[in-house]
Every structure is written in structure tokens, then in C-alpha cells.
Short mmCIF file of C-alpha atoms in Angstrom, two decimals:
data_model
loop_
_atom_site.label_atom_id
_atom_site.label_comp_id
_atom_site.label_asym_id
_atom_site.label_seq_id
_atom_site.Cartn_x
_atom_site.Cartn_y
_atom_site.Cartn_z
CA GLY A 802 0.00 0.00 0.00
CA GLY A 803 2.97 2.35 0.07
CA TYR A 804 6.60 2.92 -0.82
CA ILE A 805 8.81 0.41 1.01
CA GLY A 806 12.32 0.95 -0.39
CA TRP A 807 14.47 -0.15 -3.29
CA CYS A 808 16.57 -2.91 -4.74
CA THR A 809 18.86 -3.06 -7.78
CA GLY A 810 18.37 -4.87 -11.08
CA SER A 811 19.94 -5.28 -14.50
CA LEU A 812 18.53 -5.42 -18.02
CA ILE A 813 19.38 -8.82 -19.60
CA GLY A 814 17.31 -8.67 -22.78
CA ASP A 815 14.84 -6.56 -24.66
CA LYS A 816 12.42 -5.87 -21.79
CA VAL A 817 13.29 -8.07 -18.82
CA ILE A 818 15.02 -7.04 -15.58
CA LEU A 819 16.97 -9.53 -13.44
CA THR A 820 16.94 -8.95 -9.68
CA ALA A 821 16.62 -10.89 -6.40
CA ALA A 822 13.53 -12.92 -5.53
CA HIS A 823 13.29 -11.40 -2.05
CA CYS A 824 12.87 -7.99 -3.69
CA LEU A 825 9.63 -9.21 -5.29
CA TYR A 826 8.18 -11.77 -2.89
CA ASN A 827 8.47 -11.70 0.92
CA TYR A 828 8.80 -15.32 1.96
CA THR A 829 8.24 -14.51 5.64
CA THR A 830 4.96 -12.59 5.23
CA ARG A 831 3.87 -14.41 2.04
CA GLU A 832 3.33 -11.12 0.24
CA TRP A 833 4.06 -10.10 -3.34
CA LEU A 834 5.29 -6.65 -4.22
CA THR A 835 2.38 -5.06 -6.03
CA ASN A 836 4.18 -2.33 -7.99
CA VAL A 837 7.73 -2.13 -9.30
CA ARG A 838 9.03 1.19 -10.58
CA VAL A 839 12.09 0.67 -12.79
CA VAL A 840 14.50 3.61 -13.11
CA PRO A 841 17.67 3.15 -15.20
CA ALA A 842 20.81 5.11 -14.28
CA LYS A 843 19.16 6.97 -11.42
CA ASP A 844 21.46 9.63 -9.96
CA GLY A 845 20.07 11.13 -6.80
CA MET A 846 16.83 12.87 -7.69
CA ILE A 847 17.73 12.83 -11.38
CA GLU A 848 16.15 10.13 -13.55
CA PRO A 849 17.83 10.77 -16.91
CA TYR A 850 15.86 8.14 -18.88
CA GLY A 851 12.58 8.33 -17.02
CA PHE A 852 10.96 5.22 -15.56
CA GLN A 853 8.58 2.38 -16.35
CA TRP A 854 6.23 0.33 -14.22
CA GLY A 855 6.82 -3.39 -14.37
CA THR A 856 3.91 -5.32 -15.87
CA ARG A 857 4.68 -8.79 -14.44
CA VAL A 858 7.10 -10.34 -11.97
CA MET A 859 8.28 -13.91 -11.46
CA VAL A 860 10.30 -15.80 -8.84
CA PRO A 861 11.13 -19.53 -8.69
CA THR A 862 8.64 -21.79 -6.93
CA SER A 863 11.39 -22.98 -4.58
CA TRP A 864 11.68 -19.42 -3.24
CA VAL A 865 7.93 -19.08 -2.74
CA ILE A 866 7.56 -22.44 -0.96
CA TRP A 867 10.59 -22.56 1.32
CA GLY A 868 12.69 -19.44 0.72
CA ASP A 869 15.54 -21.30 -0.98
CA TYR A 870 18.49 -18.89 -1.13
CA ALA A 871 20.00 -20.91 -3.98
CA SER A 872 17.12 -19.63 -6.13
CA ASP A 873 16.95 -16.06 -4.83
CA ILE A 874 16.47 -14.53 -8.27
CA GLY A 875 13.49 -12.86 -9.89
CA VAL A 876 12.61 -11.11 -13.11
CA VAL A 877 10.48 -8.09 -13.93
CA LEU A 878 8.81 -7.67 -17.32
CA LEU A 879 8.71 -4.15 -18.77
CA PRO A 880 5.93 -2.90 -21.07
CA ASP A 881 8.28 -2.32 -24.03
CA ASP A 882 11.92 -2.41 -25.14
CA SER A 883 12.58 1.33 -25.17
CA PHE A 884 15.19 1.14 -22.38
CA ASN A 885 17.10 -1.55 -24.24
CA LYS A 886 17.06 0.39 -27.50
CA ARG A 887 18.54 3.43 -25.79
CA LEU A 888 20.87 1.82 -23.26
CA GLY A 889 21.67 -1.77 -24.26
CA HIS A 890 21.75 -4.73 -21.90
CA PHE A 891 23.97 -7.28 -20.18
CA THR A 892 24.72 -10.76 -21.50
CA LEU A 893 23.65 -13.54 -19.11
CA VAL A 894 26.41 -16.14 -18.81
CA VAL A 895 26.20 -19.66 -17.41
CA GLY A 896 29.85 -20.05 -16.48
CA SER A 897 31.76 -23.26 -15.83
CA ASP A 898 33.66 -23.85 -12.58
CA SER A 899 36.98 -23.24 -14.31
CA TYR A 900 35.75 -20.03 -15.92
CA LEU A 901 34.34 -18.62 -12.68
CA SER A 902 37.45 -19.55 -10.70
CA GLY A 903 39.72 -17.49 -12.95
CA TYR A 904 40.75 -13.83 -12.78
CA LEU A 905 37.49 -12.30 -13.98
CA TRP A 906 37.49 -9.09 -11.95
CA PRO A 907 33.95 -9.79 -10.68
CA SER A 908 32.04 -6.63 -9.86
CA VAL A 909 28.87 -5.72 -7.97
CA THR A 910 27.07 -2.57 -9.10
CA GLY A 911 24.07 -1.23 -7.23
CA TYR A 912 22.40 1.39 -5.08
CA PRO A 913 23.54 1.03 -1.43
CA GLN A 914 21.42 2.57 1.31
CA ASP A 915 24.45 3.86 3.24
CA LYS A 916 25.50 6.22 0.45
CA PRO A 917 23.81 9.43 -0.77
CA TYR A 918 20.27 8.66 -1.91
CA GLY A 919 19.89 7.20 -5.37
CA THR A 920 23.59 7.00 -6.23
CA MET A 921 25.12 4.02 -8.00
CA TRP A 922 28.33 2.41 -6.74
CA THR A 923 30.55 -0.40 -8.04
CA GLY A 924 33.01 -2.61 -6.19
CA SER A 925 35.38 -5.15 -7.78
CA MET A 926 37.99 -7.75 -6.88
CA PRO A 927 40.37 -9.84 -9.03
CA ARG A 928 38.56 -13.13 -8.49
CA PHE A 929 35.86 -14.78 -6.39
CA LEU A 930 36.86 -16.12 -2.99
CA TRP A 931 35.35 -19.40 -4.14
CA VAL A 932 32.36 -20.76 -6.01
CA SER A 933 29.95 -23.61 -5.27
CA ASP A 934 27.33 -25.24 -7.45
CA THR A 935 24.78 -22.58 -6.49
CA THR A 936 26.65 -19.67 -4.87
CA LEU A 937 29.37 -17.10 -5.59
CA TYR A 938 31.40 -15.89 -2.59
CA TYR A 939 33.22 -12.55 -2.53
CA ASP A 940 34.33 -9.79 -0.15
CA ILE A 941 33.11 -6.88 -2.26
CA ASP A 942 31.38 -4.45 0.10
CA SER A 943 27.59 -4.32 -0.06
CA THR A 944 24.64 -3.27 2.05
CA GLY A 945 20.86 -2.91 1.87
CA GLY A 946 19.55 -1.59 -1.43
CA GLN A 947 22.06 -3.63 -3.44
CA SER A 948 20.00 -6.81 -3.33
CA GLY A 949 19.46 -7.93 -6.91
CA SER A 950 22.60 -6.18 -8.15
CA PRO A 951 24.28 -7.87 -11.10
CA VAL A 952 27.40 -9.81 -10.24
CA TRP A 953 29.17 -9.16 -13.51
CA THR A 954 32.63 -9.57 -14.97
CA LEU A 955 35.14 -7.45 -16.83
CA ASP A 956 36.28 -10.45 -18.87
CA TYR A 957 36.61 -9.07 -22.38
CA ALA A 958 35.88 -12.48 -23.93
CA PHE A 959 32.22 -11.47 -23.59
CA PRO A 960 30.27 -8.24 -23.61
CA PRO A 961 29.54 -7.10 -20.04
CA ALA A 962 28.43 -10.44 -18.61
CA VAL A 963 26.20 -11.19 -15.61
CA VAL A 964 27.23 -14.43 -13.91
CA GLY A 965 25.14 -14.04 -10.74
CA VAL A 966 22.76 -11.95 -8.65
CA HIS A 967 23.77 -10.38 -5.34
CA SER A 968 21.61 -11.92 -2.63
CA ARG A 969 22.89 -11.38 0.91
CA GLY A 970 25.94 -10.95 3.12
CA SER A 971 27.59 -11.90 6.40
CA SER A 972 30.44 -10.63 8.55
CA LEU A 973 32.87 -12.86 6.63
CA TYR A 974 31.80 -12.54 2.99
CA ASN A 975 28.96 -11.62 0.67
CA LEU A 976 27.04 -14.05 -1.50
CA GLY A 977 25.49 -14.05 -4.93
CA VAL A 978 23.26 -16.63 -6.60
CA ARG A 979 25.23 -18.33 -9.35
CA MET A 980 23.55 -18.34 -12.75
CA ARG A 981 23.18 -21.97 -13.79
CA GLN A 982 21.22 -24.17 -16.14
CA GLY A 983 18.37 -24.87 -13.70
CA LEU A 984 17.63 -21.16 -13.30
CA VAL A 985 17.90 -20.51 -17.02
CA ASP A 986 15.35 -23.30 -17.58
CA ILE A 987 12.93 -21.31 -15.40
CA ILE A 988 13.32 -17.78 -16.66
CA VAL A 989 13.82 -18.33 -20.41
CA PRO A 990 10.47 -20.08 -21.11
CA TRP A 991 8.67 -17.64 -18.79
CA CYS A 992 10.12 -14.74 -20.73
CA ARG A 993 9.27 -16.30 -24.09
CA SER A 994 5.69 -16.86 -23.01
CA PHE A 995 5.33 -13.07 -22.77
CA GLY A 996 7.18 -12.27 -25.97
CA CYS A 997 10.53 -11.18 -24.59
CA TRP A 998 14.03 -12.55 -25.10
CA ILE A 999 17.14 -12.92 -22.97
CA ASP A 1000 20.72 -12.48 -24.21
CA LEU A 1001 22.09 -15.82 -23.05
CA HIS A 1002 25.56 -17.28 -23.45
CA GLY A 1003 26.90 -20.42 -21.83
CA LEU A 1004 26.16 -24.09 -21.50
CA PRO A 1005 23.91 -25.83 -24.05
CA THR A 1006 20.24 -25.46 -23.20
CA PRO A 1007 17.03 -26.91 -24.63
CA TRP A 1008 16.99 -23.82 -26.88
CA GLN A 1009 20.62 -24.29 -27.93
CA PRO A 1010 20.63 -28.06 -28.43
CA THR A 1011 23.77 -30.11 -28.73
CA PRO A 1012 23.94 -31.28 -32.37
CA THR A 1013 23.02 -34.92 -32.92
CA PRO A 1014 26.07 -36.82 -34.21
CA ILE A 1015 25.75 -38.02 -37.79
CA PRO A 1016 26.37 -41.79 -37.97
CA VAL A 1017 29.39 -42.79 -39.99
CA PRO A 1018 28.56 -45.58 -42.48
CA THR A 1019 30.61 -48.74 -42.28
CA ALA A 1020 32.53 -49.50 -45.45
CA THR A 1021 31.65 -52.77 -47.16
CA PRO A 1022 34.80 -54.80 -47.75
CA ILE A 1023 35.60 -55.42 -51.41
CA PRO A 1024 36.44 -59.07 -52.10
CA THR A 1025 39.99 -59.81 -53.14
CA VAL A 1026 40.32 -60.53 -56.83
CA THR A 1027 42.93 -63.04 -57.85
CA ALA A 1028 44.32 -62.62 -61.34
CA THR A 1029 44.46 -65.70 -63.51
CA PRO A 1030 47.99 -66.04 -64.86
CA THR A 1031 48.58 -66.90 -68.52
CA PRO A 1032 51.82 -67.52 -70.25
CA THR A 1033 51.45 -64.47 -72.51
CA LEU A 1034 49.54 -61.79 -70.40
CA ARG A 1035 50.07 -60.11 -67.11
CA ARG A 1036 46.87 -58.65 -65.56
CA GLN A 1037 46.97 -55.85 -63.00
CA LEU A 1038 43.81 -54.80 -61.14
CA TYR A 1039 43.51 -51.28 -59.63
CA LEU A 1040 40.94 -50.90 -56.83
CA PRO A 1041 39.69 -47.40 -55.99
CA GLY A 1042 40.39 -46.25 -52.44
CA LEU A 1043 37.40 -46.26 -50.05
CA TRP A 1044 36.37 -43.08 -48.25
CA ASN A 1045 33.38 -41.92 -46.24
CA ARG A 1046 31.97 -38.45 -46.39
CA VAL A 1047 29.95 -37.26 -43.40
CA GLY A 1048 27.91 -34.12 -43.61
CA GLY A 1049 28.09 -31.56 -46.42
#
């Protein structure tokens, strides 16, 4: 019924915002956020690109039922793609263990509540402290208001790439939800059902299928031909080499 605060999000396609599930659905009180006002590049009281009201929100069922922090992500659908046309978007990356364990300069960009109102801040470090199957661990400073911030990398192998979503923190380290195939399998079909697309790069998915191998035919052996000798003629038989062509 009233203004309750803010979180951070990132545009990952034409009209879809990635953020944290707890920004959209309160597991403790079982309440949905009823209105989401999306403001790109807010700078204090200045809103240089205006704002849009989200038309739909989604969080994983596992967050709604038992508040599973491994699935603390959510998405907000915008009414059109005007922000993307003017500003661009992040690429969503499903990174392997080896990729995420390298020197990626992971960064967290968001709107912390302990800084001047409505100002955007970024913190970075050379690499994650460690990664698990579901979680990214780092000691980049964060506080309230940065929930839902993109955990993104400065690896120039990709465009600016989101590999996780900032979720929560402790006195020892901060934690982000790792983007992985199971989460992609939730948000991609949801987005497609409402006519939006996500810029996705990473592991093969049902929408980027692994090619089916083309069977290689087995060569049929050619029987050996024995020449019949004659006193006046020598016969020589040339057999063409066998080869198999697969594909085009």
C-alpha cells in the first residue's frame, strides 16, 4: 500500500530485468510486491531516462515455498523495449567452474542505502573467494539496497556479462546466486511466453541443443580378386580407395 524501499536490477534482454527474488516476494509474510518502478541510471533525484512500471514479476517456486536462497532470483517484465534500445543490456552467462574460478574481476554494481540517496556504486575484486554449485562468494562491500545487483565480470571475452545476482551478506563474505542451467530453464520459457528474449551465453540449453552426431557408415569390404595367370599376359587390377563423407 505504500513505498517500502528499493533494490537493484539489470537489463538482460529486450524488456526483462533480473533482480533478487526477495525484492519481489516476501517469503516470511507471504506477500508479493504489487508495484515495481524501474529507473535506469538513477542519480540522486535525477532520472535521466525516465521510468517504467513493471507489468509482471516472477520468482522460482522454490523461493515461494521454502525461501531457498540458492534460487533467490526474480525477473520483472517491462511494457516495451525502449530502455534496451537506448541503453543496451547485459549478457547472461552460465559459467563453468573453471571459468568462474579465474581472474574475472567480478564486480557488484548497485544502489547502497548507506550512500547518498539514489547514487550508484561499483566494487570489484580480481577473483571470487570461491564458487559452489549454487553460490558465488566474494568480499566486495555491499549493504541494503544492493539486493538484486548484477554480479558481472570485466572479462573481455564477452560483452559485459552477468554471472550471478547479489543476494545477501555476512560478517565474513557476501554471497550471490550463481547463474546456472536450472535457473535458465525457469526464466527463459517464462520470458518467451510473454514475448521477450534474454541475451544468453553459456552451457547448451534446450533452446541451444547439442547437435546430434551423424552416424558414420561402415565401409563394405571389397572381395579380393585373384588374377588368372597366362603364359602371354600379365593382368593388373587397380581398386579405388574407399572413403566416407559425413555431412556436407
